[in-house]
mmCIF file of C-alpha atoms and ligand atoms in Angstrom:
data_model
loop_
_atom_site.group_PDB
_atom_site.id
_atom_site.type_symbol
_atom_site.label_atom_id
_atom_site.label_comp_id
_atom_site.label_asym_id
_atom_site.label_seq_id
_atom_site.Cartn_x
_atom_site.Cartn_y
_atom_site.Cartn_z
ATOM 1 C CA MET A 32 -0.021 0.117 0.016
ATOM 2 C CA ARG A 33 2.693 2.440 1.158
ATOM 3 C CA LEU A 34 4.698 1.134 -1.892
ATOM 4 C CA ILE A 35 1.810 2.169 -4.273
ATOM 5 C CA ASN A 36 1.355 5.794 -2.622
ATOM 6 C CA ARG A 37 4.989 6.119 -3.121
ATOM 7 C CA ILE A 38 4.700 4.770 -7.010
ATOM 8 C CA SER A 39 1.801 7.559 -7.245
ATOM 9 C CA ALA A 40 3.474 10.331 -5.894
ATOM 10 C CA THR A 41 6.340 10.010 -7.722
ATOM 11 C CA ALA A 42 4.173 10.053 -11.127
ATOM 12 C CA ALA A 43 2.366 12.787 -10.085
ATOM 13 C CA ALA A 44 5.555 15.179 -9.425
ATOM 14 C CA VAL A 45 7.104 13.761 -12.357
ATOM 15 C CA ALA A 46 3.392 14.820 -14.371
ATOM 16 C CA MET A 47 4.022 18.017 -12.786
ATOM 17 C CA VAL A 48 7.340 18.827 -13.440
ATOM 18 C CA ALA A 49 6.563 17.862 -17.075
ATOM 19 C CA GLY A 50 3.311 19.912 -16.944
ATOM 20 C CA LEU A 51 5.641 22.974 -15.595
ATOM 21 C CA ALA A 52 8.031 22.238 -18.570
ATOM 22 C CA GLY A 53 5.466 22.553 -21.082
ATOM 23 C CA ALA A 54 4.083 25.760 -19.690
ATOM 24 C CA VAL A 55 7.186 27.192 -19.768
ATOM 25 C CA GLN A 56 7.993 25.998 -23.399
ATOM 26 C CA ALA A 57 4.364 26.814 -24.691
ATOM 27 C CA ALA A 58 4.354 30.258 -26.106
ATOM 28 C CA GLU A 59 1.195 32.557 -26.264
ATOM 29 C CA TRP A 60 1.570 35.368 -29.181
ATOM 30 C CA LYS A 61 -0.043 38.423 -29.689
ATOM 31 C CA GLY A 62 -1.265 39.059 -33.607
ATOM 32 C CA TRP A 63 -2.577 42.298 -35.003
ATOM 33 C CA ASN A 64 -4.683 42.752 -37.652
ATOM 34 C CA ILE A 65 -6.761 46.113 -38.994
ATOM 35 C CA HIS A 66 -9.600 44.520 -40.711
ATOM 36 C CA VAL A 67 -13.151 43.680 -39.477
ATOM 37 C CA ALA A 68 -14.632 40.401 -38.539
ATOM 38 C CA ASP A 69 -15.579 39.035 -42.131
ATOM 39 C CA TYR A 70 -12.856 40.564 -44.121
ATOM 40 C CA PRO A 71 -10.670 37.679 -45.768
ATOM 41 C CA ASN A 72 -7.526 38.885 -43.695
ATOM 42 C CA THR A 73 -9.384 38.234 -40.726
ATOM 43 C CA VAL A 74 -10.413 35.199 -41.638
ATOM 44 C CA ALA A 75 -7.226 33.898 -42.796
ATOM 45 C CA MET A 76 -5.646 35.481 -39.861
ATOM 46 C CA ASP A 77 -7.982 32.889 -37.472
ATOM 47 C CA ARG A 78 -7.096 30.053 -39.524
ATOM 48 C CA PHE A 79 -3.646 30.770 -39.287
ATOM 49 C CA ALA A 80 -4.152 30.731 -35.403
ATOM 50 C CA GLU A 81 -5.881 27.149 -35.766
ATOM 51 C CA LEU A 82 -3.460 25.949 -37.909
ATOM 52 C CA LEU A 83 -0.133 26.736 -35.605
ATOM 53 C CA ASP A 84 -1.856 25.339 -32.838
ATOM 54 C CA GLU A 85 -2.717 21.871 -34.672
ATOM 55 C CA LYS A 86 0.815 21.946 -36.079
ATOM 56 C CA THR A 87 2.858 22.642 -32.999
ATOM 57 C CA ASP A 88 0.335 20.492 -31.010
ATOM 58 C CA GLY A 89 -0.721 23.356 -29.000
ATOM 59 C CA ARG A 90 2.754 24.498 -28.072
ATOM 60 C CA ILE A 91 2.110 27.929 -29.729
ATOM 61 C CA THR A 92 -1.125 29.650 -28.967
ATOM 62 C CA LEU A 93 -1.767 32.915 -31.282
ATOM 63 C CA LYS A 94 -4.538 35.324 -29.699
ATOM 64 C CA MET A 95 -5.326 37.661 -32.717
ATOM 65 C CA PHE A 96 -6.570 41.368 -32.109
ATOM 66 C CA HIS A 97 -8.562 42.413 -34.832
ATOM 67 C CA GLY A 98 -10.052 45.705 -36.184
ATOM 68 C CA GLY A 99 -6.571 47.397 -34.817
ATOM 69 C CA THR A 100 -7.632 47.576 -31.506
ATOM 70 C CA LEU A 101 -3.729 47.330 -30.541
ATOM 71 C CA GLY A 102 -2.975 50.545 -32.525
ATOM 72 C CA SER A 103 -2.742 51.910 -35.529
ATOM 73 C CA GLN A 104 -0.703 50.291 -38.000
ATOM 74 C CA PRO A 105 2.595 52.442 -38.322
ATOM 75 C CA ASP A 106 2.281 51.879 -34.336
ATOM 76 C CA ALA A 107 1.614 47.979 -34.850
ATOM 77 C CA ILE A 108 4.749 47.861 -36.851
ATOM 78 C CA GLU A 109 6.957 49.235 -34.418
ATOM 79 C CA GLN A 110 5.465 46.872 -31.497
ATOM 80 C CA LEU A 111 6.158 43.936 -33.678
ATOM 81 C CA ARG A 112 9.575 45.432 -34.046
ATOM 82 C CA ILE A 113 10.384 45.473 -30.337
ATOM 83 C CA GLY A 114 8.520 42.442 -29.435
ATOM 84 C CA ALA A 115 5.282 43.668 -27.864
ATOM 85 C CA ILE A 116 3.367 41.791 -30.352
ATOM 86 C CA ALA A 117 4.411 38.878 -31.969
ATOM 87 C CA ILE A 118 2.532 38.810 -35.205
ATOM 88 C CA GLY A 119 1.141 40.790 -37.460
ATOM 89 C CA ASN A 120 -0.500 40.866 -40.918
ATOM 90 C CA PHE A 121 0.742 44.132 -42.526
ATOM 91 C CA ASN A 122 0.241 46.078 -45.680
ATOM 92 C CA LEU A 123 4.281 46.640 -47.158
ATOM 93 C CA GLY A 124 3.051 50.326 -47.514
ATOM 94 C CA PRO A 125 3.586 51.785 -44.136
ATOM 95 C CA ILE A 126 6.848 49.010 -43.801
ATOM 96 C CA GLY A 127 8.405 50.756 -46.706
ATOM 97 C CA PRO A 128 9.853 53.899 -44.160
ATOM 98 C CA VAL A 129 11.157 51.167 -41.943
ATOM 99 C CA ALA A 130 12.534 48.627 -44.288
ATOM 100 C CA PRO A 131 13.906 50.465 -47.990
ATOM 101 C CA GLU A 132 13.891 47.144 -50.060
ATOM 102 C CA ALA A 133 10.218 47.053 -48.949
ATOM 103 C CA ASN A 134 9.179 50.297 -49.825
ATOM 104 C CA VAL A 135 9.849 49.565 -53.597
ATOM 105 C CA VAL A 136 6.540 48.151 -53.949
ATOM 106 C CA SER A 137 4.879 51.373 -53.070
ATOM 107 C CA LEU A 138 6.307 53.098 -55.782
ATOM 108 C CA PRO A 139 3.340 53.785 -58.000
ATOM 109 C CA PHE A 140 2.553 51.503 -61.043
ATOM 110 C CA ILE A 141 5.444 49.400 -60.483
ATOM 111 C CA PHE A 142 3.150 46.309 -60.970
ATOM 112 C CA LYS A 143 1.198 45.921 -64.065
ATOM 113 C CA ASP A 144 -1.348 44.010 -62.744
ATOM 114 C CA MET A 145 -1.950 41.272 -59.972
ATOM 115 C CA GLU A 146 -0.097 38.631 -61.433
ATOM 116 C CA HIS A 147 3.000 40.481 -62.098
ATOM 117 C CA MET A 148 2.919 41.249 -58.268
ATOM 118 C CA HIS A 149 3.073 37.496 -57.462
ATOM 119 C CA ARG A 150 5.460 36.243 -59.875
ATOM 120 C CA ALA A 151 8.003 39.268 -58.398
ATOM 121 C CA MET A 152 7.003 38.413 -54.988
ATOM 122 C CA ASP A 153 7.537 34.779 -55.316
ATOM 123 C CA GLY A 154 10.414 35.401 -57.243
ATOM 124 C CA ALA A 155 14.223 36.790 -56.313
ATOM 125 C CA PRO A 156 12.730 40.235 -55.761
ATOM 126 C CA GLY A 157 10.499 39.051 -53.046
ATOM 127 C CA ASP A 158 13.750 37.429 -51.736
ATOM 128 C CA GLN A 159 15.375 40.651 -51.097
ATOM 129 C CA ILE A 160 12.663 42.199 -49.910
ATOM 130 C CA SER A 161 11.959 39.744 -47.144
ATOM 131 C CA ALA A 162 15.897 39.977 -46.340
ATOM 132 C CA GLY A 163 15.480 44.218 -45.866
ATOM 133 C CA MET A 164 12.553 43.420 -43.873
ATOM 134 C CA GLU A 165 14.399 41.025 -41.879
ATOM 135 C CA LYS A 166 17.380 43.129 -41.370
ATOM 136 C CA LYS A 167 15.011 45.542 -39.475
ATOM 137 C CA GLY A 168 13.867 42.467 -37.194
ATOM 138 C CA ILE A 169 10.591 41.591 -39.323
ATOM 139 C CA VAL A 170 10.167 38.143 -40.811
ATOM 140 C CA ALA A 171 7.809 37.598 -43.557
ATOM 141 C CA LEU A 172 6.009 34.216 -43.439
ATOM 142 C CA ALA A 173 3.847 34.828 -46.184
ATOM 143 C CA TRP A 174 2.289 37.507 -48.630
ATOM 144 C CA TYR A 175 -1.233 38.484 -48.615
ATOM 145 C CA ASP A 176 -3.127 39.753 -51.566
ATOM 146 C CA SER A 177 -4.676 43.458 -51.343
ATOM 147 C CA GLY A 178 -5.814 44.159 -54.801
ATOM 148 C CA ALA A 179 -5.376 47.764 -56.742
ATOM 149 C CA ARG A 180 -5.968 51.162 -54.981
ATOM 150 C CA SER A 181 -7.910 53.227 -56.839
ATOM 151 C CA PHE A 182 -8.778 56.959 -55.820
ATOM 152 C CA TYR A 183 -12.250 57.754 -54.673
ATOM 153 C CA ASN A 184 -13.710 61.078 -53.748
ATOM 154 C CA ALA A 185 -16.676 63.063 -52.540
ATOM 155 C CA LYS A 186 -16.891 65.743 -55.588
ATOM 156 C CA LYS A 187 -15.956 64.287 -58.969
ATOM 157 C CA PRO A 188 -14.712 61.674 -61.382
ATOM 158 C CA ILE A 189 -11.252 61.554 -61.747
ATOM 159 C CA THR A 190 -10.054 60.821 -65.459
ATOM 160 C CA THR A 191 -7.129 62.713 -65.930
ATOM 161 C CA PRO A 192 -3.973 63.916 -63.292
ATOM 162 C CA ALA A 193 -5.947 67.568 -63.577
ATOM 163 C CA ASP A 194 -8.870 66.158 -61.702
ATOM 164 C CA VAL A 195 -6.820 65.529 -58.313
ATOM 165 C CA ALA A 196 -5.113 68.996 -58.665
ATOM 166 C CA GLY A 197 -6.570 71.061 -55.657
ATOM 167 C CA MET A 198 -8.069 67.616 -53.889
ATOM 168 C CA LYS A 199 -6.465 66.953 -50.573
ATOM 169 C CA VAL A 200 -6.334 62.797 -50.671
ATOM 170 C CA ARG A 201 -5.807 61.082 -47.651
ATOM 171 C CA VAL A 202 -2.482 58.711 -47.909
ATOM 172 C CA MET A 203 -1.093 55.882 -45.823
ATOM 173 C CA ASN A 204 2.123 57.329 -43.545
ATOM 174 C CA ASN A 205 4.427 57.097 -46.170
ATOM 175 C CA ASP A 206 6.671 59.867 -48.026
ATOM 176 C CA LEU A 207 6.102 57.923 -51.616
ATOM 177 C CA TYR A 208 2.455 58.330 -51.339
ATOM 178 C CA SER A 209 2.795 61.973 -50.574
ATOM 179 C CA GLY A 210 4.875 62.685 -53.079
ATOM 180 C CA MET A 211 2.254 60.693 -55.715
ATOM 181 C CA ILE A 212 -0.448 62.869 -54.563
ATOM 182 C CA SER A 213 1.719 66.281 -54.778
ATOM 183 C CA ALA A 214 3.201 65.036 -58.278
ATOM 184 C CA LEU A 215 -0.895 65.049 -59.314
ATOM 185 C CA GLY A 216 -1.070 68.401 -57.889
ATOM 186 C CA GLY A 217 -3.372 67.345 -54.616
ATOM 187 C CA ASN A 218 -2.540 67.911 -51.248
ATOM 188 C CA PRO A 219 -1.827 64.659 -49.719
ATOM 189 C CA SER A 220 -3.152 64.180 -46.024
ATOM 190 C CA PRO A 221 -1.423 61.186 -44.332
ATOM 191 C CA MET A 222 -3.712 59.852 -41.632
ATOM 192 C CA ALA A 223 -4.535 56.391 -39.791
ATOM 193 C CA PHE A 224 -6.814 54.135 -41.545
ATOM 194 C CA SER A 225 -9.135 54.362 -38.519
ATOM 195 C CA GLU A 226 -9.633 58.130 -38.767
ATOM 196 C CA VAL A 227 -10.530 58.297 -42.741
ATOM 197 C CA TYR A 228 -14.407 57.868 -42.500
ATOM 198 C CA GLN A 229 -15.049 60.632 -40.584
ATOM 199 C CA SER A 230 -12.420 63.098 -42.333
ATOM 200 C CA LEU A 231 -14.420 62.238 -45.675
ATOM 201 C CA LYS A 232 -17.662 62.899 -43.840
ATOM 202 C CA THR A 233 -16.558 66.040 -42.673
ATOM 203 C CA GLY A 234 -14.791 67.119 -45.223
ATOM 204 C CA VAL A 235 -11.400 67.529 -43.734
ATOM 205 C CA VAL A 236 -10.250 65.526 -46.974
ATOM 206 C CA ASP A 237 -11.960 65.269 -50.282
ATOM 207 C CA GLY A 238 -11.163 61.394 -51.302
ATOM 208 C CA ALA A 239 -8.702 58.682 -50.467
ATOM 209 C CA GLU A 240 -7.374 55.697 -52.354
ATOM 210 C CA ASN A 241 -7.980 51.756 -51.731
ATOM 211 C CA ASN A 242 -8.908 48.554 -53.172
ATOM 212 C CA TRP A 243 -12.938 47.782 -53.499
ATOM 213 C CA PRO A 244 -12.776 45.458 -49.941
ATOM 214 C CA SER A 245 -11.825 48.257 -47.662
ATOM 215 C CA TYR A 246 -13.488 51.058 -49.679
ATOM 216 C CA GLU A 247 -16.382 48.752 -49.098
ATOM 217 C CA SER A 248 -16.003 47.334 -45.648
ATOM 218 C CA THR A 249 -15.017 50.590 -43.884
ATOM 219 C CA GLY A 250 -18.066 52.382 -45.404
ATOM 220 C CA HIS A 251 -16.187 54.837 -47.261
ATOM 221 C CA PHE A 252 -18.472 54.534 -50.080
ATOM 222 C CA GLU A 253 -21.072 56.255 -48.381
ATOM 223 C CA VAL A 254 -19.440 59.245 -47.838
ATOM 224 C CA ALA A 255 -16.968 59.337 -51.221
ATOM 225 C CA GLY A 256 -19.167 58.189 -53.756
ATOM 226 C CA TYR A 257 -17.162 58.770 -56.961
ATOM 227 C CA TYR A 258 -14.695 55.721 -57.487
ATOM 228 C CA SER A 259 -12.056 55.841 -60.271
ATOM 229 C CA LEU A 260 -10.199 52.872 -61.663
ATOM 230 C CA SER A 261 -6.864 54.415 -61.354
ATOM 231 C CA GLN A 262 -5.160 51.062 -59.871
ATOM 232 C CA HIS A 263 -2.012 52.956 -59.247
ATOM 233 C CA LEU A 264 -0.920 50.512 -56.280
ATOM 234 C CA ILE A 265 -0.679 46.811 -55.888
ATOM 235 C CA ILE A 266 0.510 46.527 -52.705
ATOM 236 C CA PRO A 267 1.314 43.159 -51.273
ATOM 237 C CA GLU A 268 0.483 42.232 -47.378
ATOM 238 C CA CYS A 269 2.686 39.833 -45.248
ATOM 239 C CA VAL A 270 2.002 37.515 -42.505
ATOM 240 C CA CYS A 271 5.182 39.009 -40.266
ATOM 241 C CA ILE A 272 6.741 37.531 -37.061
ATOM 242 C CA ASN A 273 9.331 39.411 -34.971
ATOM 243 C CA ALA A 274 12.532 37.984 -35.954
ATOM 244 C CA ASP A 275 14.008 37.562 -32.082
ATOM 245 C CA VAL A 276 10.610 35.452 -31.519
ATOM 246 C CA TYR A 277 10.987 33.386 -35.121
ATOM 247 C CA ASN A 278 15.026 32.821 -34.347
ATOM 248 C CA GLY A 279 14.471 31.259 -31.040
ATOM 249 C CA LEU A 280 12.042 28.708 -32.442
ATOM 250 C CA SER A 281 13.164 25.080 -32.908
ATOM 251 C CA ASP A 282 13.470 24.056 -36.778
ATOM 252 C CA ALA A 283 10.441 22.036 -36.256
ATOM 253 C CA ASP A 284 8.148 24.865 -35.067
ATOM 254 C CA LYS A 285 10.079 27.279 -37.714
ATOM 255 C CA THR A 286 8.623 24.765 -40.300
ATOM 256 C CA ALA A 287 5.250 24.596 -38.645
ATOM 257 C CA VAL A 288 5.070 28.398 -38.473
ATOM 258 C CA ARG A 289 5.824 28.527 -42.262
ATOM 259 C CA GLU A 290 3.774 26.048 -43.095
ATOM 260 C CA ALA A 291 0.894 27.548 -41.341
ATOM 261 C CA ALA A 292 1.139 30.928 -42.747
ATOM 262 C CA ARG A 293 1.484 29.873 -46.224
ATOM 263 C CA GLU A 294 -1.802 27.470 -46.064
ATOM 264 C CA SER A 295 -3.424 30.799 -44.436
ATOM 265 C CA ALA A 296 -2.056 32.609 -47.881
ATOM 266 C CA VAL A 297 -3.826 30.190 -49.846
ATOM 267 C CA LEU A 298 -6.971 30.551 -48.084
ATOM 268 C CA GLN A 299 -6.727 34.514 -47.972
ATOM 269 C CA ARG A 300 -5.992 34.752 -51.984
ATOM 270 C CA GLU A 301 -9.163 32.510 -52.498
ATOM 271 C CA LEU A 302 -11.187 35.058 -50.213
ATOM 272 C CA TRP A 303 -9.782 38.115 -51.349
ATOM 273 C CA ALA A 304 -10.770 37.245 -55.084
ATOM 274 C CA LYS A 305 -14.075 36.557 -53.782
ATOM 275 C CA ARG A 306 -14.609 39.453 -51.788
ATOM 276 C CA ALA A 307 -13.293 41.840 -54.163
ATOM 277 C CA GLU A 308 -15.860 41.062 -56.410
ATOM 278 C CA ALA A 309 -18.622 40.990 -53.798
ATOM 279 C CA SER A 310 -17.660 44.481 -52.589
ATOM 280 C CA ARG A 311 -17.698 46.007 -56.057
ATOM 281 C CA GLU A 312 -21.232 44.678 -56.716
ATOM 282 C CA LYS A 313 -22.015 45.902 -53.334
ATOM 283 C CA VAL A 314 -21.283 49.601 -53.580
ATOM 284 C CA MET A 315 -22.502 49.651 -57.183
ATOM 285 C CA LYS A 316 -25.839 48.617 -56.054
ATOM 286 C CA ALA A 317 -25.453 51.238 -53.451
ATOM 287 C CA GLY A 318 -25.023 53.984 -55.985
ATOM 288 C CA VAL A 319 -21.482 54.610 -56.360
ATOM 289 C CA LYS A 320 -20.287 56.517 -59.456
ATOM 290 C CA PHE A 321 -18.030 54.500 -61.029
ATOM 291 C CA ASN A 322 -15.503 55.573 -63.998
ATOM 292 C CA ASP A 323 -12.804 53.594 -65.633
ATOM 293 C CA ILE A 324 -9.640 55.446 -66.694
ATOM 294 C CA ALA A 325 -8.929 54.904 -70.636
ATOM 295 C CA ASP A 326 -5.402 56.977 -70.235
ATOM 296 C CA LYS A 327 -3.361 55.233 -67.130
ATOM 297 C CA GLN A 328 -0.228 56.636 -69.010
ATOM 298 C CA ALA A 329 -1.096 60.090 -67.990
ATOM 299 C CA PHE A 330 -0.992 59.455 -64.589
ATOM 300 C CA GLN A 331 2.208 56.942 -65.267
ATOM 301 C CA ASP A 332 4.070 60.042 -66.498
ATOM 302 C CA ALA A 333 3.431 62.207 -63.706
ATOM 303 C CA MET A 334 4.958 59.389 -61.532
ATOM 304 C CA LYS A 335 8.547 60.055 -63.000
ATOM 305 C CA PRO A 336 9.810 62.591 -60.264
ATOM 306 C CA VAL A 337 8.566 60.243 -57.613
ATOM 307 C CA TYR A 338 10.772 57.335 -59.166
ATOM 308 C CA ALA A 339 13.594 59.953 -59.455
ATOM 309 C CA ARG A 340 13.455 61.263 -56.009
ATOM 310 C CA PHE A 341 13.097 57.533 -54.683
ATOM 311 C CA LEU A 342 16.181 56.265 -56.580
ATOM 312 C CA GLU A 343 18.380 59.521 -55.296
ATOM 313 C CA THR A 344 18.244 58.501 -51.814
ATOM 314 C CA ASN A 345 18.338 54.734 -52.541
ATOM 315 C CA ALA A 346 20.338 54.280 -55.405
ATOM 316 C CA ASP A 347 21.281 50.709 -54.209
ATOM 317 C CA LEU A 348 17.624 49.904 -54.917
ATOM 318 C CA LYS A 349 17.969 50.651 -58.619
ATOM 319 C CA PRO A 350 18.774 47.014 -59.344
ATOM 320 C CA LEU A 351 15.889 45.452 -57.393
ATOM 321 C CA VAL A 352 13.315 48.226 -59.319
ATOM 322 C CA GLU A 353 14.687 47.259 -62.344
ATOM 323 C CA ALA A 354 14.279 43.387 -61.474
ATOM 324 C CA ILE A 355 10.698 44.005 -60.612
ATOM 325 C CA GLN A 356 9.910 45.518 -63.790
ATOM 326 C CA ALA A 357 12.076 43.126 -65.961
ATOM 327 C CA THR A 358 9.546 40.571 -64.440
ATOM 328 C CA GLN A 359 7.960 38.427 -67.111
HETATM 329 C C1 GTR B 694 -6.047 48.521 -46.622
HETATM 330 C C2 GTR B 694 -5.021 47.379 -46.208
HETATM 331 C C3 GTR B 694 -5.071 47.938 -45.048
HETATM 332 C C4 GTR B 694 -4.300 49.740 -44.466
HETATM 333 C C5 GTR B 694 -5.598 50.134 -45.485
HETATM 334 C C6 GTR B 694 -5.288 52.003 -45.253
HETATM 335 O O1 GTR B 694 -6.082 47.904 -47.799
HETATM 336 O O2 GTR B 694 -5.188 46.127 -46.219
HETATM 337 O O3 GTR B 694 -3.581 47.150 -44.026
HETATM 338 O O4 GTR B 694 -3.179 49.572 -45.147
HETATM 339 O O5 GTR B 694 -5.458 49.681 -46.561
HETATM 340 O O6 GTR B 694 -5.506 52.516 -46.499
HETATM 341 O O7 GTR B 694 -4.898 52.180 -44.644
#
């Protein structure tokens, strides 16, 4: 009897120590995402969390905070870099000011279409961009889609650069976007995503620019009813992780984390394609005045000073710009 008691006491102690060890090793990560509940990125990031849990047998738990509740995107990028949050679904736009290589994708019209962007990001240019981000403490695990961004405003259709002249246009925090609006003769107004609806509504800005799903999910279409298909930016997004957190993982967990991110990206891209169409239909039904832009060349020509200034301060990135442009 005594012996049995001793054995079970020992077993309990062993189990406790194992449990403690497990608790010490188990990681609980915080994740940032800016979008609303049913947005493709939100669904895909939740799936990423599930896959992480499955693939690491519960060793890694990711708690996602959606809707930008942990802060604006530029703030969240800094939080990720210092390790206050482990994971973020970031647009490469606000990463550009931190990692110059990543800024190349924010040169207006650098990508011809989504397929061109995919080929470049899946090839050597994507690797160079990842390496540049990693130097700044951000590891890109997979790329998400974000469609093409076009101009919208509360006043009139935009068909030529002259239509933008004098307009106050919200841009994301990145000098390239401010330069882009200035080059069209407009007044750029950098501000956080969460402030744009109210600013459009109260006339603090006349317009903004985004893809169909963000134009729709934010309600911007209700307060800026002209959408003009300029498609001037095709910016990829990442599932990103703090570099120290990533480098501290075992090889098996690194593989699990990468696989989970890539699988979530396959889902995100599928959902993205459907949502882009659904959002377009929804805003059109709501009465948005849409126009195509027959002559995009005029907008592209106006971007020459933006490229020139960028390459002046980032001469070393000229080969990367050219490699993207040459990607077939
Ligand atoms: C969206 C993007 C967000 C954010 C937003 C913005 O398309 O998914 O990450 O960058 O645009 O305009 O701030």
